[in-house]
PDB file of C-alpha atoms and ligand atoms in Angstrom:
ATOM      1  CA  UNK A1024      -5.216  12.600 -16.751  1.00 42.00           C
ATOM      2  CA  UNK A1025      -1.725  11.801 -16.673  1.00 48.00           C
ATOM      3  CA  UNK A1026      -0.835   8.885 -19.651  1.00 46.00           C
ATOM      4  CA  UNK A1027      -0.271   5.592 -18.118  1.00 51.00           C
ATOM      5  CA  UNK A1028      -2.907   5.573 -15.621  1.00 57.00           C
ATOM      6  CA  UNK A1029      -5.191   3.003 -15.244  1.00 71.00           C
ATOM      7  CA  UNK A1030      -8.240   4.797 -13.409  1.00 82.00           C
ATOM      8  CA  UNK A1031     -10.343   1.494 -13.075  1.00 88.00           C
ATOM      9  CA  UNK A1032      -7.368   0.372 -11.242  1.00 87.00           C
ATOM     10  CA  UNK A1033      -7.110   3.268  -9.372  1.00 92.00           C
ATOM     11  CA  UNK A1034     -11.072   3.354  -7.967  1.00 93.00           C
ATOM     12  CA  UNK A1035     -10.648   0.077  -7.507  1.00 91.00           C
ATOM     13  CA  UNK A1036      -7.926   0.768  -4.720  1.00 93.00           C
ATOM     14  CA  UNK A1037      -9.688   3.877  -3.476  1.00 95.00           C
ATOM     15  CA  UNK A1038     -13.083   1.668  -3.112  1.00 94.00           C
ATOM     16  CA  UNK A1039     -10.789  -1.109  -1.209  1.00 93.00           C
ATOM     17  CA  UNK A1040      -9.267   2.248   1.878  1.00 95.00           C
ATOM     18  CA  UNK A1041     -12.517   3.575   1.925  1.00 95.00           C
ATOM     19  CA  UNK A1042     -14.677   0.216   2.541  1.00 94.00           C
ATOM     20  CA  UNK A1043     -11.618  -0.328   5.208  1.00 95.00           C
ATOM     21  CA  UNK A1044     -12.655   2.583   7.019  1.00 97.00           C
ATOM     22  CA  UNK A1045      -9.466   5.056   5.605  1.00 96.00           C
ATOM     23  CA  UNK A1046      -9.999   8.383   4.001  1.00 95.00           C
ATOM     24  CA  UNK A1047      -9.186   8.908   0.416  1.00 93.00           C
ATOM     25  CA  UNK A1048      -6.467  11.670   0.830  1.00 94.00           C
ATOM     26  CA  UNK A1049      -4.487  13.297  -1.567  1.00 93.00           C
ATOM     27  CA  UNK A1050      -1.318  11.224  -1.304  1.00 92.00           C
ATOM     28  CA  UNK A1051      -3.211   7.714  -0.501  1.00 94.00           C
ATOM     29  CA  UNK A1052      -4.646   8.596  -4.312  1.00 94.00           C
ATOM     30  CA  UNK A1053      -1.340   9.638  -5.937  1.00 93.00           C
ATOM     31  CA  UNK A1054      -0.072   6.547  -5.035  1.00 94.00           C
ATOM     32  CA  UNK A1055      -2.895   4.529  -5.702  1.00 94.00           C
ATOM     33  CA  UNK A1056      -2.452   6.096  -9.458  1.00 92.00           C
ATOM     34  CA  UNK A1057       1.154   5.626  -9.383  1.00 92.00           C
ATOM     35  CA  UNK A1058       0.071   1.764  -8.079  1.00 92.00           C
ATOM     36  CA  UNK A1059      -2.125   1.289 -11.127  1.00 90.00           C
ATOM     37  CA  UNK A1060       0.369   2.622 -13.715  1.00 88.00           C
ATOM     38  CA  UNK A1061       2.323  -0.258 -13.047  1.00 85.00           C
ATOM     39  CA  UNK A1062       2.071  -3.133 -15.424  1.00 76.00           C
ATOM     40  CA  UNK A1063       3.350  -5.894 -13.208  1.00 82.00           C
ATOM     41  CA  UNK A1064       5.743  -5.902 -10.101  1.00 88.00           C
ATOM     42  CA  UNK A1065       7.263  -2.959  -8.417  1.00 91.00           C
ATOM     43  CA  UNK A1066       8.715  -1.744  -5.781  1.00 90.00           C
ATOM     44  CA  UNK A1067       9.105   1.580  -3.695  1.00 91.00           C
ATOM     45  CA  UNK A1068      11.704   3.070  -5.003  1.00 91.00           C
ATOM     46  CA  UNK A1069      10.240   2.654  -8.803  1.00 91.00           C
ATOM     47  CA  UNK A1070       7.080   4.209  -7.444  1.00 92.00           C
ATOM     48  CA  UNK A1071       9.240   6.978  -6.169  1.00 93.00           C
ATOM     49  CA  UNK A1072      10.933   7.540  -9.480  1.00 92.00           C
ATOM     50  CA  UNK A1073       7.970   7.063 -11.554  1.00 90.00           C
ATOM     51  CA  UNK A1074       6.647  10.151  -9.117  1.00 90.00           C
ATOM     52  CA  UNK A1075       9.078  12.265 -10.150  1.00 91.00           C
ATOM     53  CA  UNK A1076       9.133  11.402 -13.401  1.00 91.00           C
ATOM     54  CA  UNK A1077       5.618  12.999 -13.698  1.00 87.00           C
ATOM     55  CA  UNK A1078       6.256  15.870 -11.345  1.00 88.00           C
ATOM     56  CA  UNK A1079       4.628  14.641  -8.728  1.00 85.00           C
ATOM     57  CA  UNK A1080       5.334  16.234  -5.574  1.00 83.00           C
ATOM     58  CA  UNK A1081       5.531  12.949  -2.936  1.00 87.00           C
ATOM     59  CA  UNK A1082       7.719  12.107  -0.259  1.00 90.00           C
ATOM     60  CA  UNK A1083       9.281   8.605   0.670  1.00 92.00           C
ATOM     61  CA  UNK A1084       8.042   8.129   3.910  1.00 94.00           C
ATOM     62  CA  UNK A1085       4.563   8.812   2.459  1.00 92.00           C
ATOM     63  CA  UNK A1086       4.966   6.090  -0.241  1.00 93.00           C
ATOM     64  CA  UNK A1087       5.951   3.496   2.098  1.00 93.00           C
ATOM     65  CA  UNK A1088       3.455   4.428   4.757  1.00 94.00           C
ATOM     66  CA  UNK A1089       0.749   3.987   1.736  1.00 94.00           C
ATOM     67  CA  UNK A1090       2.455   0.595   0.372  1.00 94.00           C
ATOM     68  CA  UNK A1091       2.170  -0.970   3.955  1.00 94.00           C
ATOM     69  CA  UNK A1092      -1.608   0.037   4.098  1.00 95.00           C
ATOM     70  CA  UNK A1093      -2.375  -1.122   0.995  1.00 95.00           C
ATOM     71  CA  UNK A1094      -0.668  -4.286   1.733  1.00 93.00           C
ATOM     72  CA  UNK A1095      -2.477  -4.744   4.603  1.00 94.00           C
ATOM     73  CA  UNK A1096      -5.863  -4.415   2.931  1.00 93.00           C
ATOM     74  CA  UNK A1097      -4.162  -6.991   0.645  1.00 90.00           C
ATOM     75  CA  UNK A1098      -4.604  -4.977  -2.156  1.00 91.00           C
ATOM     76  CA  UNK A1099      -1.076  -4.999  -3.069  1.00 93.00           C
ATOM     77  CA  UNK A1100       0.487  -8.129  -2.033  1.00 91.00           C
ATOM     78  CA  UNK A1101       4.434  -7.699  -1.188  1.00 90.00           C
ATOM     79  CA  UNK A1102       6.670 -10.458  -2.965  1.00 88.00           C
ATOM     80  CA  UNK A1103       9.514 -11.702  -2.227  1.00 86.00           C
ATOM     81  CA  UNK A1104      11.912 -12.255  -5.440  1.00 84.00           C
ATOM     82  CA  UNK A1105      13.947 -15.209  -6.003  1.00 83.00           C
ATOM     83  CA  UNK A1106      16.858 -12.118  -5.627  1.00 84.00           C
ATOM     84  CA  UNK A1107      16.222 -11.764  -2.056  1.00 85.00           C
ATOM     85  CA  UNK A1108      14.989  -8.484  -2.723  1.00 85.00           C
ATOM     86  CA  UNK A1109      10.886  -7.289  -2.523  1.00 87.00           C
ATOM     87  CA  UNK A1110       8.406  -6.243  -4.555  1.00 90.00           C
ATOM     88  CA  UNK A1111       4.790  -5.323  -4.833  1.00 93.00           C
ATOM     89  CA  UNK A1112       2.214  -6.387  -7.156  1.00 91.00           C
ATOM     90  CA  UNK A1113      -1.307  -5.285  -7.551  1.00 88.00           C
ATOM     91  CA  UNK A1114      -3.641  -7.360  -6.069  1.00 87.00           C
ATOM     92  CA  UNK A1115      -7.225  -8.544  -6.071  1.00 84.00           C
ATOM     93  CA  UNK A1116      -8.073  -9.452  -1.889  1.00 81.00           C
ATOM     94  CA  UNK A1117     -11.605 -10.875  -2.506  1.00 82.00           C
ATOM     95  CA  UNK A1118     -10.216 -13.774  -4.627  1.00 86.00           C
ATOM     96  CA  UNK A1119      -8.173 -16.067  -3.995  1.00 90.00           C
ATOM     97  CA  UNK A1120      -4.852 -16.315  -6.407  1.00 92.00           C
ATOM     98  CA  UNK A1121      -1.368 -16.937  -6.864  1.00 93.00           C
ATOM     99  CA  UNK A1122       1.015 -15.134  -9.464  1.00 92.00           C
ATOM    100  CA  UNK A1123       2.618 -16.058 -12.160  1.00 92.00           C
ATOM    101  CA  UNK A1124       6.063 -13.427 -12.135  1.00 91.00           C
ATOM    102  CA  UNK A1125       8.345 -13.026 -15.386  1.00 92.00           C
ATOM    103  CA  UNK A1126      11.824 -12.571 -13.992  1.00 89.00           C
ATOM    104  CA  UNK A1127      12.969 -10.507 -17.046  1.00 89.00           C
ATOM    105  CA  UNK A1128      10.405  -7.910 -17.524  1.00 88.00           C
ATOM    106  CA  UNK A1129       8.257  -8.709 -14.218  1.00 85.00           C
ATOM    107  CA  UNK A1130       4.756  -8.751 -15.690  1.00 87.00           C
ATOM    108  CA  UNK A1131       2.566 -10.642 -13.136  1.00 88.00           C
ATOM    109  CA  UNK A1132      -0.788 -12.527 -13.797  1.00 89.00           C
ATOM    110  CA  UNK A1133      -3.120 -14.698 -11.478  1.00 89.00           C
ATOM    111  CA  UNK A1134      -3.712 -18.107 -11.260  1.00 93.00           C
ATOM    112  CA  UNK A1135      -6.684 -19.461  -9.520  1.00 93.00           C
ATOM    113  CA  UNK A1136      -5.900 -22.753  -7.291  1.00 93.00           C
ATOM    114  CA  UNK A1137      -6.687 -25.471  -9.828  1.00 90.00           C
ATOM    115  CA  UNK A1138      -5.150 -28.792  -8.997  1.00 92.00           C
ATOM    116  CA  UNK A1139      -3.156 -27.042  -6.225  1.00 93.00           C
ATOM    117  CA  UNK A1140      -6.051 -27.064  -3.765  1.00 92.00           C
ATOM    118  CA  UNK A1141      -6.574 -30.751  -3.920  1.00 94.00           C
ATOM    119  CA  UNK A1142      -2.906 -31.089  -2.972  1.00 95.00           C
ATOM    120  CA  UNK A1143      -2.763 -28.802  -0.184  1.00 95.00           C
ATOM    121  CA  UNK A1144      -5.365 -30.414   1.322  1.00 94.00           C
ATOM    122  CA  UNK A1145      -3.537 -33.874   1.025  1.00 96.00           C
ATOM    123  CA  UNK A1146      -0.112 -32.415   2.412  1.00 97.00           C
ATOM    124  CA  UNK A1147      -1.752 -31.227   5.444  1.00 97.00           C
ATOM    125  CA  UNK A1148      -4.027 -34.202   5.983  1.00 97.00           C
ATOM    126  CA  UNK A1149      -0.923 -36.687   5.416  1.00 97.00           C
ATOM    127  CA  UNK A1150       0.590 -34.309   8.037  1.00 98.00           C
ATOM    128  CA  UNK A1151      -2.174 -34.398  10.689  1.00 98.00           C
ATOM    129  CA  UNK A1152      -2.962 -30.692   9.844  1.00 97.00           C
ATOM    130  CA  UNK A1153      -6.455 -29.168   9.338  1.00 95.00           C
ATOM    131  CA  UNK A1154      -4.481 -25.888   6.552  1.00 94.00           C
ATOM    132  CA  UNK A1155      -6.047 -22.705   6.813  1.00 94.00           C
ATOM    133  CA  UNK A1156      -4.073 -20.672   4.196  1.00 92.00           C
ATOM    134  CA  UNK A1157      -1.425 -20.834   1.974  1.00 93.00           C
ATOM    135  CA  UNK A1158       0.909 -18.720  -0.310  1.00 89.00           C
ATOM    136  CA  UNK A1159       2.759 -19.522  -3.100  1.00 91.00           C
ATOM    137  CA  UNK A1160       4.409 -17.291  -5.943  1.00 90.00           C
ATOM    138  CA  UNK A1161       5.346 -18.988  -9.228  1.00 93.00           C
ATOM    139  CA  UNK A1162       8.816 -16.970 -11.180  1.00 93.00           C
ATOM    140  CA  UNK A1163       9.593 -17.591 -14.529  1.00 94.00           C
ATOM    141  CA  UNK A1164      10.504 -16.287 -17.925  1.00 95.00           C
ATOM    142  CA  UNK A1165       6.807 -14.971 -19.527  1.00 95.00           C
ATOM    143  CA  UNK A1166       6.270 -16.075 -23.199  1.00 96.00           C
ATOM    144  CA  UNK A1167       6.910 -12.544 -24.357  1.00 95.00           C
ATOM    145  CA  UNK A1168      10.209 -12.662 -22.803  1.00 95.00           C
ATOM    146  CA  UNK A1169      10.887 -16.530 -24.215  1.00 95.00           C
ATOM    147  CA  UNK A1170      10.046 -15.632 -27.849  1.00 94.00           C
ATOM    148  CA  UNK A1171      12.161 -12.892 -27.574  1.00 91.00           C
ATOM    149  CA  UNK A1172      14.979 -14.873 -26.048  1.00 86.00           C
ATOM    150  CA  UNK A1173      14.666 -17.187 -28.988  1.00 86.00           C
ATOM    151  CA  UNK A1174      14.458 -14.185 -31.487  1.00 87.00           C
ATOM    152  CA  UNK A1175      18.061 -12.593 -30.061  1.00 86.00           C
ATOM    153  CA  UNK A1176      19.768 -16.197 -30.254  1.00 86.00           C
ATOM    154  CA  UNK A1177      18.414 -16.654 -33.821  1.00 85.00           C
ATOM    155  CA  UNK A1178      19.918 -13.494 -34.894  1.00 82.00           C
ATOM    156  CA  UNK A1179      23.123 -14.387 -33.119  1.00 76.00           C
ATOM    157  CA  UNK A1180      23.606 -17.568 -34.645  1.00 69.00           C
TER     158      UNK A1180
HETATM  159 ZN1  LIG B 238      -2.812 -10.912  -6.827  1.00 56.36          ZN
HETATM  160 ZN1  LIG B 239       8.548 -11.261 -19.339  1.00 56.36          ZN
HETATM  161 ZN1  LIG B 240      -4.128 -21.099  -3.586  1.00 56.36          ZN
END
């Protein structure tokens, strides 16, 4: 097994094509192991490089083509950054969640609803609205990234 991979991570997506009704070929499971090697947000073109990083013979068109599947069996969920630009992060369909997304080093972690689903419910009701779904994406600095922050202006000062 290459190093890196996460093969929990990686059933896990093969489980989520194959319940869907999709075979588990070749390059559907290269890039669901180049998926789970991630350890936060990513986007094609890192999965591309990571590929060849570890010799791994896989084409563009095929990494997109799997991206957009997996995205629509919501187990990658496509961002969009603050930058404008997009991303994917791994993703858990059969729970409901929002992400937490460091800006710097662009770990990700869920959040369950909390709080928030008493307020959606209020917006739409003050708004004559019965709300079926919502999205929402939270970007910030992690506290990894914050301590560190702190550490470089310490040293600076
Ligand atoms: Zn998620
Ligand atoms: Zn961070
Ligand atoms: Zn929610």
């Amino acid at each position: 097994m290459r190093p890196g991979i996460n093969s929990d991570q990686t059933e896990r997506i093969i489980q989520a094509l194959k319940r869907a009704g999709y075979q588990a070929t070749p390059n559907r499971r290269l890039v669901a192991e180049l998926v789970a090697a991630t350890g936060g947000h990513f986007t094609a073109a890192e999965l591309l490089e990571r590929g060849r990083r570890e010799r791994v013979n896989i084409g563009r068109a095929t990494v997109f083509r799997a991206l957009e599947l997996l995205a629509s069996l919501r187990v990658v969920e496509r961002l969009d950054l603050p930058s404008g630009s997009h991303a994917y992060v791994v993703c858990d369909p059969d729970e409901h969640h929002h992400h937490l997304v460091c800006s710097t080093c662009g770990r990700s972690e869920d959040i369950a609803d909390g709080e928030l689903a008493r307020l959606v419910d209020e917006i739409g009701r003050r708004n004559g609205y019965r709300i079926e779904a919502h999205r929402l994406e939270l970007f910030g600095i992690c506290p990894a990234c914050s301590a560190a922050d702190t550490a470089e202006r310490e040293t600076l000062a």
